[in-house]
Structures are given as C-alpha cells and as structure tokens.
Amino acid sequence: PMHLLTDLLEQRPDIDAGEYLQLNQSNEQKLRHDTDAMCHEECFFATNAMSALAYCSKCTNSDHRLTPMTHVDKSSPSGRHLRYFCHTCSALHHTLPLRSLDDCPVPDELFQNNILDPQDARLTQHLTREDFDYWLRQLPHDKSPGDDELTYEMWQEAPVEMKDALYRVVDQVIQNRKM
C-alpha cells in the first residue's frame, strides 16, 4: 500500500551520496489496497492546497519540489496525517514553514478607509520602462491564462516588440485612466 512508502521514508537509514534505495511493486498490487485510493485523493487535495510560500526547513528549498504523502497511524484518533517530502534533500516533514510576504510596495498613506485613492498622483505618474520590466519579471509562473489566453510566462518570454507594445498600452491606461 502507498501509505507504507511514507512509513519507509520516516524510518529509512541514512545513505551516502551515490547510494540508492530501490523499491519494487508488482503490477497486481498497484492501487489495490483500500487505503491507496484515499492516499491518492489526500495527496491531490494537499498538493492543491499547499501554500506557495511553503519551503523545506532543512535545505530552504522553495522551488515547490515538495510532495505531500499520507501517513497512516492506527494508534492515533484521526488515523491519518500528511507528511511533506522534499525532492531536493529527501527530508520528510510533519509541517512546512512559510516564507513571510514581502512588504506591500504601496505606502499606507495612499489608502483612505482601506481603499486606494485613484486621484493620488503616485498612482497615475508615468510608468518607466525599467519599472515595467521589473514588475513583468515579478509576475508569478504556472498560472492559468485569462480571457485573452496569454499566460504571464508568454508575456515574460515575448519578443521585445511585443513587450514594447504592452508597455505603451499599460502606460496609456495609467495616464488616461481608461482602456
């Protein structure tokens, strides 16, 4: 059963660089145990619920090479727990720490009653090309496209001419306050 793999990882011996553990499973045993389907579902939901700010505390890996795995403990009241496996250092964690968020780049004084003041000159000033390029690089990866079917990665990897056109449009929207 899949949950036994988590048990193995929790009890595995220390191995040196270049040494490996080889595990085999017969085709007849694949996903046949009743806990396997539940483990599969738990890991699916845990993967989708894992924070983008999570990282491995052992190697400080934050490239999202962390895999949730189910641990079955029949002696505990709930009986099931998640563990997180780091593919970089092979550590198995009960919980994952979260990186703190960066400070908000918008100063607090721009907010009035928790709403941005659209008339503030700092929000309508000319957008420099350097700022545009910086913020374009900061856009997240692996996000679904919008109605235009263009992902952030497509804009980030676009030819210079396409980025120039996007920059001009964004700057015009800021200056004219309309599309």
PDB file of C-alpha atoms in Angstrom:
ATOM      1  CA  PRO A   1       0.000   0.000   0.000  1.00  0.00           C
ATOM      2  CA  MET A   2       1.101   3.555  -0.745  1.00  0.00           C
ATOM      3  CA  HIS A   3       0.930   4.691   2.869  1.00  0.00           C
ATOM      4  CA  LEU A   4       3.685   2.191   3.694  1.00  0.00           C
ATOM      5  CA  LEU A   5       6.033   4.194   1.470  1.00  0.00           C
ATOM      6  CA  THR A   6       5.616   7.117   3.871  1.00  0.00           C
ATOM      7  CA  ASP A   7       6.431   4.788   6.769  1.00  0.00           C
ATOM      8  CA  LEU A   8       9.552   3.613   4.922  1.00  0.00           C
ATOM      9  CA  LEU A   9      10.685   7.191   4.307  1.00  0.00           C
ATOM     10  CA  GLU A  10      10.251   8.015   8.003  1.00  0.00           C
ATOM     11  CA  GLN A  11      12.376   5.006   9.017  1.00  0.00           C
ATOM     12  CA  ARG A  12      14.860   4.864   6.155  1.00  0.00           C
ATOM     13  CA  PRO A  13      18.523   4.530   7.009  1.00  0.00           C
ATOM     14  CA  ASP A  14      20.948   7.337   6.227  1.00  0.00           C
ATOM     15  CA  ILE A  15      22.547   6.669   2.874  1.00  0.00           C
ATOM     16  CA  ASP A  16      25.644   8.201   1.353  1.00  0.00           C
ATOM     17  CA  ALA A  17      25.830  10.141  -1.895  1.00  0.00           C
ATOM     18  CA  GLY A  18      25.562   7.725  -4.790  1.00  0.00           C
ATOM     19  CA  GLU A  19      23.657   5.112  -2.758  1.00  0.00           C
ATOM     20  CA  TYR A  20      20.007   4.453  -3.542  1.00  0.00           C
ATOM     21  CA  LEU A  21      17.061   2.503  -2.198  1.00  0.00           C
ATOM     22  CA  GLN A  22      15.229   0.562  -4.862  1.00  0.00           C
ATOM     23  CA  LEU A  23      11.567  -0.238  -4.274  1.00  0.00           C
ATOM     24  CA  ASN A  24       9.519  -2.569  -6.395  1.00  0.00           C
ATOM     25  CA  GLN A  25       5.839  -3.308  -6.528  1.00  0.00           C
ATOM     26  CA  SER A  26       4.126  -5.951  -8.570  1.00  0.00           C
ATOM     27  CA  ASN A  27       1.530  -4.877 -11.126  1.00  0.00           C
ATOM     28  CA  GLU A  28      -1.070  -6.888  -9.237  1.00  0.00           C
ATOM     29  CA  GLN A  29      -0.589  -4.747  -6.118  1.00  0.00           C
ATOM     30  CA  LYS A  30      -0.777  -1.294  -7.726  1.00  0.00           C
ATOM     31  CA  LEU A  31      -3.649   0.731  -6.219  1.00  0.00           C
ATOM     32  CA  ARG A  32      -5.357  -2.413  -4.973  1.00  0.00           C
ATOM     33  CA  HIS A  33      -5.200  -1.698  -1.272  1.00  0.00           C
ATOM     34  CA  ASP A  34      -8.223   0.238   0.038  1.00  0.00           C
ATOM     35  CA  THR A  35      -6.035   2.931   1.598  1.00  0.00           C
ATOM     36  CA  ASP A  36      -4.336   3.679  -1.731  1.00  0.00           C
ATOM     37  CA  ALA A  37      -7.348   5.459  -3.229  1.00  0.00           C
ATOM     38  CA  MET A  38      -7.716   7.598  -0.104  1.00  0.00           C
ATOM     39  CA  CYS A  39      -3.960   8.365  -0.063  1.00  0.00           C
ATOM     40  CA  HIS A  40      -4.176   9.404  -3.688  1.00  0.00           C
ATOM     41  CA  GLU A  41      -7.094  11.768  -3.007  1.00  0.00           C
ATOM     42  CA  GLU A  42      -5.477  13.234   0.125  1.00  0.00           C
ATOM     43  CA  CYS A  43      -2.245  13.939  -1.728  1.00  0.00           C
ATOM     44  CA  PHE A  44      -4.129  15.504  -4.643  1.00  0.00           C
ATOM     45  CA  PHE A  45      -6.012  17.911  -2.364  1.00  0.00           C
ATOM     46  CA  ALA A  46      -2.944  18.617  -0.214  1.00  0.00           C
ATOM     47  CA  THR A  47      -0.899  19.470  -3.312  1.00  0.00           C
ATOM     48  CA  ASN A  48      -3.538  21.934  -4.482  1.00  0.00           C
ATOM     49  CA  ALA A  49      -3.895  23.438  -1.000  1.00  0.00           C
ATOM     50  CA  MET A  50      -0.160  23.804  -0.328  1.00  0.00           C
ATOM     51  CA  SER A  51       0.850  27.424   0.099  1.00  0.00           C
ATOM     52  CA  ALA A  52       3.130  28.992  -2.495  1.00  0.00           C
ATOM     53  CA  LEU A  53       5.090  30.345   0.489  1.00  0.00           C
ATOM     54  CA  ALA A  54       5.940  26.851   1.837  1.00  0.00           C
ATOM     55  CA  TYR A  55       9.557  25.709   1.855  1.00  0.00           C
ATOM     56  CA  CYS A  56      11.743  22.911   3.213  1.00  0.00           C
ATOM     57  CA  SER A  57      13.294  23.981   6.525  1.00  0.00           C
ATOM     58  CA  LYS A  58      16.222  21.574   6.120  1.00  0.00           C
ATOM     59  CA  CYS A  59      17.560  22.810   2.772  1.00  0.00           C
ATOM     60  CA  THR A  60      15.457  26.011   2.461  1.00  0.00           C
ATOM     61  CA  ASN A  61      14.180  24.678  -0.862  1.00  0.00           C
ATOM     62  CA  SER A  62      11.352  26.864  -2.091  1.00  0.00           C
ATOM     63  CA  ASP A  63      11.105  25.702  -5.702  1.00  0.00           C
ATOM     64  CA  HIS A  64       7.968  23.698  -4.877  1.00  0.00           C
ATOM     65  CA  ARG A  65       9.602  20.301  -5.196  1.00  0.00           C
ATOM     66  CA  LEU A  66       7.655  19.240  -2.114  1.00  0.00           C
ATOM     67  CA  THR A  67       5.225  16.327  -2.285  1.00  0.00           C
ATOM     68  CA  PRO A  68       2.507  15.632   0.300  1.00  0.00           C
ATOM     69  CA  MET A  69       2.284  11.992   1.355  1.00  0.00           C
ATOM     70  CA  THR A  70      -0.179  10.229   3.636  1.00  0.00           C
ATOM     71  CA  HIS A  71       0.958   8.614   6.865  1.00  0.00           C
ATOM     72  CA  VAL A  72      -1.481   6.126   8.398  1.00  0.00           C
ATOM     73  CA  ASP A  73      -1.263   5.774  12.174  1.00  0.00           C
ATOM     74  CA  LYS A  74      -3.881   3.386  13.544  1.00  0.00           C
ATOM     75  CA  SER A  75      -2.991   4.317  17.126  1.00  0.00           C
ATOM     76  CA  SER A  76      -3.941   7.997  16.730  1.00  0.00           C
ATOM     77  CA  PRO A  77      -7.570   9.180  16.933  1.00  0.00           C
ATOM     78  CA  SER A  78      -7.643  10.598  13.400  1.00  0.00           C
ATOM     79  CA  GLY A  79      -5.577   7.757  11.983  1.00  0.00           C
ATOM     80  CA  ARG A  80      -4.228   9.743   9.031  1.00  0.00           C
ATOM     81  CA  HIS A  81      -1.652  12.515   8.762  1.00  0.00           C
ATOM     82  CA  LEU A  82       0.116  14.307   5.948  1.00  0.00           C
ATOM     83  CA  ARG A  83       3.879  14.370   5.594  1.00  0.00           C
ATOM     84  CA  TYR A  84       5.778  16.511   3.085  1.00  0.00           C
ATOM     85  CA  PHE A  85       8.675  15.018   1.131  1.00  0.00           C
ATOM     86  CA  CYS A  86      11.403  17.341  -0.201  1.00  0.00           C
ATOM     87  CA  HIS A  87      12.811  16.122  -3.513  1.00  0.00           C
ATOM     88  CA  THR A  88      15.947  18.220  -3.082  1.00  0.00           C
ATOM     89  CA  CYS A  89      17.219  16.906   0.275  1.00  0.00           C
ATOM     90  CA  SER A  90      14.870  13.900   0.833  1.00  0.00           C
ATOM     91  CA  ALA A  91      13.664  15.259   4.178  1.00  0.00           C
ATOM     92  CA  LEU A  92      10.231  14.265   5.406  1.00  0.00           C
ATOM     93  CA  HIS A  93       8.376  16.971   7.359  1.00  0.00           C
ATOM     94  CA  HIS A  94       5.271  16.927   9.539  1.00  0.00           C
ATOM     95  CA  THR A  95       4.638  20.611   8.727  1.00  0.00           C
ATOM     96  CA  LEU A  96       6.159  23.169   6.412  1.00  0.00           C
ATOM     97  CA  PRO A  97       7.206  26.667   7.398  1.00  0.00           C
ATOM     98  CA  LEU A  98       6.038  29.588   5.292  1.00  0.00           C
ATOM     99  CA  ARG A  99       8.181  32.410   3.939  1.00  0.00           C
ATOM    100  CA  SER A 100       6.941  35.799   5.031  1.00  0.00           C
ATOM    101  CA  LEU A 101       5.306  38.039   2.492  1.00  0.00           C
ATOM    102  CA  ASP A 102       7.274  40.952   1.101  1.00  0.00           C
ATOM    103  CA  ASP A 103       6.228  44.350   2.349  1.00  0.00           C
ATOM    104  CA  CYS A 104       3.473  45.918   0.309  1.00  0.00           C
ATOM    105  CA  PRO A 105       5.049  48.315  -2.214  1.00  0.00           C
ATOM    106  CA  VAL A 106       2.076  50.680  -1.866  1.00  0.00           C
ATOM    107  CA  PRO A 107       2.571  53.100   1.053  1.00  0.00           C
ATOM    108  CA  ASP A 108      -0.127  53.059   3.735  1.00  0.00           C
ATOM    109  CA  GLU A 109      -0.887  56.747   3.250  1.00  0.00           C
ATOM    110  CA  LEU A 110      -2.310  56.006  -0.226  1.00  0.00           C
ATOM    111  CA  PHE A 111      -5.215  54.212   1.397  1.00  0.00           C
ATOM    112  CA  GLN A 112      -8.274  56.090   2.605  1.00  0.00           C
ATOM    113  CA  ASN A 113     -10.702  53.927   4.560  1.00  0.00           C
ATOM    114  CA  ASN A 114      -8.884  50.838   3.199  1.00  0.00           C
ATOM    115  CA  ILE A 115      -9.473  51.944  -0.415  1.00  0.00           C
ATOM    116  CA  LEU A 116      -6.835  53.243  -2.825  1.00  0.00           C
ATOM    117  CA  ASP A 117      -7.329  56.861  -3.774  1.00  0.00           C
ATOM    118  CA  PRO A 118      -7.367  56.819  -7.608  1.00  0.00           C
ATOM    119  CA  GLN A 119      -6.664  60.566  -7.721  1.00  0.00           C
ATOM    120  CA  ASP A 120      -3.294  60.263  -5.972  1.00  0.00           C
ATOM    121  CA  ALA A 121      -0.520  61.401  -8.303  1.00  0.00           C
ATOM    122  CA  ARG A 122       1.727  58.487  -7.258  1.00  0.00           C
ATOM    123  CA  LEU A 123      -0.755  56.062  -8.812  1.00  0.00           C
ATOM    124  CA  THR A 124      -1.048  57.978 -12.080  1.00  0.00           C
ATOM    125  CA  GLN A 125       2.553  59.027 -12.622  1.00  0.00           C
ATOM    126  CA  HIS A 126       4.414  57.971 -15.741  1.00  0.00           C
ATOM    127  CA  LEU A 127       5.472  54.319 -15.687  1.00  0.00           C
ATOM    128  CA  THR A 128       9.148  53.974 -16.548  1.00  0.00           C
ATOM    129  CA  ARG A 129      10.218  51.160 -18.815  1.00  0.00           C
ATOM    130  CA  GLU A 130      12.578  49.932 -16.068  1.00  0.00           C
ATOM    131  CA  ASP A 131       9.675  49.668 -13.598  1.00  0.00           C
ATOM    132  CA  PHE A 132       7.520  47.940 -16.198  1.00  0.00           C
ATOM    133  CA  ASP A 133      10.246  45.366 -16.942  1.00  0.00           C
ATOM    134  CA  TYR A 134      10.829  44.802 -13.225  1.00  0.00           C
ATOM    135  CA  TRP A 135       7.146  44.160 -12.485  1.00  0.00           C
ATOM    136  CA  LEU A 136       6.766  41.980 -15.575  1.00  0.00           C
ATOM    137  CA  ARG A 137       9.575  39.744 -14.249  1.00  0.00           C
ATOM    138  CA  GLN A 138       7.844  39.579 -10.842  1.00  0.00           C
ATOM    139  CA  LEU A 139       4.620  38.065 -12.214  1.00  0.00           C
ATOM    140  CA  PRO A 140       4.026  34.512 -10.939  1.00  0.00           C
ATOM    141  CA  HIS A 141       4.582  31.389 -13.015  1.00  0.00           C
ATOM    142  CA  ASP A 142       2.286  28.421 -13.578  1.00  0.00           C
ATOM    143  CA  LYS A 143      -0.924  30.472 -13.532  1.00  0.00           C
ATOM    144  CA  SER A 144      -3.885  29.923 -15.800  1.00  0.00           C
ATOM    145  CA  PRO A 145      -4.341  32.405 -18.644  1.00  0.00           C
ATOM    146  CA  GLY A 146      -7.136  34.949 -18.660  1.00  0.00           C
ATOM    147  CA  ASP A 147      -9.749  35.514 -21.353  1.00  0.00           C
ATOM    148  CA  ASP A 148      -7.009  36.501 -23.812  1.00  0.00           C
ATOM    149  CA  GLU A 149      -5.430  33.027 -23.308  1.00  0.00           C
ATOM    150  CA  LEU A 150      -2.000  34.593 -22.683  1.00  0.00           C
ATOM    151  CA  THR A 151      -0.051  33.444 -19.636  1.00  0.00           C
ATOM    152  CA  TYR A 152       2.390  35.593 -17.665  1.00  0.00           C
ATOM    153  CA  GLU A 153       5.207  33.396 -18.970  1.00  0.00           C
ATOM    154  CA  MET A 154       4.195  34.226 -22.544  1.00  0.00           C
ATOM    155  CA  TRP A 155       4.500  37.951 -21.782  1.00  0.00           C
ATOM    156  CA  GLN A 156       7.786  37.427 -19.950  1.00  0.00           C
ATOM    157  CA  GLU A 157       9.274  35.491 -22.867  1.00  0.00           C
ATOM    158  CA  ALA A 158       7.684  37.615 -25.610  1.00  0.00           C
ATOM    159  CA  PRO A 159       9.799  39.365 -28.257  1.00  0.00           C
ATOM    160  CA  VAL A 160      10.940  42.889 -27.386  1.00  0.00           C
ATOM    161  CA  GLU A 161       8.485  44.414 -29.870  1.00  0.00           C
ATOM    162  CA  MET A 162       5.544  42.734 -28.142  1.00  0.00           C
ATOM    163  CA  LYS A 163       6.754  43.883 -24.701  1.00  0.00           C
ATOM    164  CA  ASP A 164       7.125  47.420 -26.117  1.00  0.00           C
ATOM    165  CA  ALA A 165       3.509  47.358 -27.287  1.00  0.00           C
ATOM    166  CA  LEU A 166       2.283  46.074 -23.915  1.00  0.00           C
ATOM    167  CA  TYR A 167       4.301  48.746 -22.109  1.00  0.00           C
ATOM    168  CA  ARG A 168       2.767  51.505 -24.247  1.00  0.00           C
ATOM    169  CA  VAL A 169      -0.768  50.199 -23.619  1.00  0.00           C
ATOM    170  CA  VAL A 170      -0.253  49.899 -19.849  1.00  0.00           C
ATOM    171  CA  ASP A 171       1.280  53.379 -19.679  1.00  0.00           C
ATOM    172  CA  GLN A 172      -1.621  54.841 -21.674  1.00  0.00           C
ATOM    173  CA  VAL A 173      -4.160  53.192 -19.368  1.00  0.00           C
ATOM    174  CA  ILE A 174      -2.383  54.675 -16.357  1.00  0.00           C
ATOM    175  CA  GLN A 175      -2.164  58.147 -17.933  1.00  0.00           C
ATOM    176  CA  ASN A 176      -5.719  58.262 -19.322  1.00  0.00           C
ATOM    177  CA  ARG A 177      -7.318  56.215 -16.501  1.00  0.00           C
ATOM    178  CA  LYS A 178      -9.304  54.184 -19.016  1.00  0.00           C
ATOM    179  CA  MET A 179      -8.774  51.449 -21.590  1.00  0.00           C
TER     180      MET A 179
END
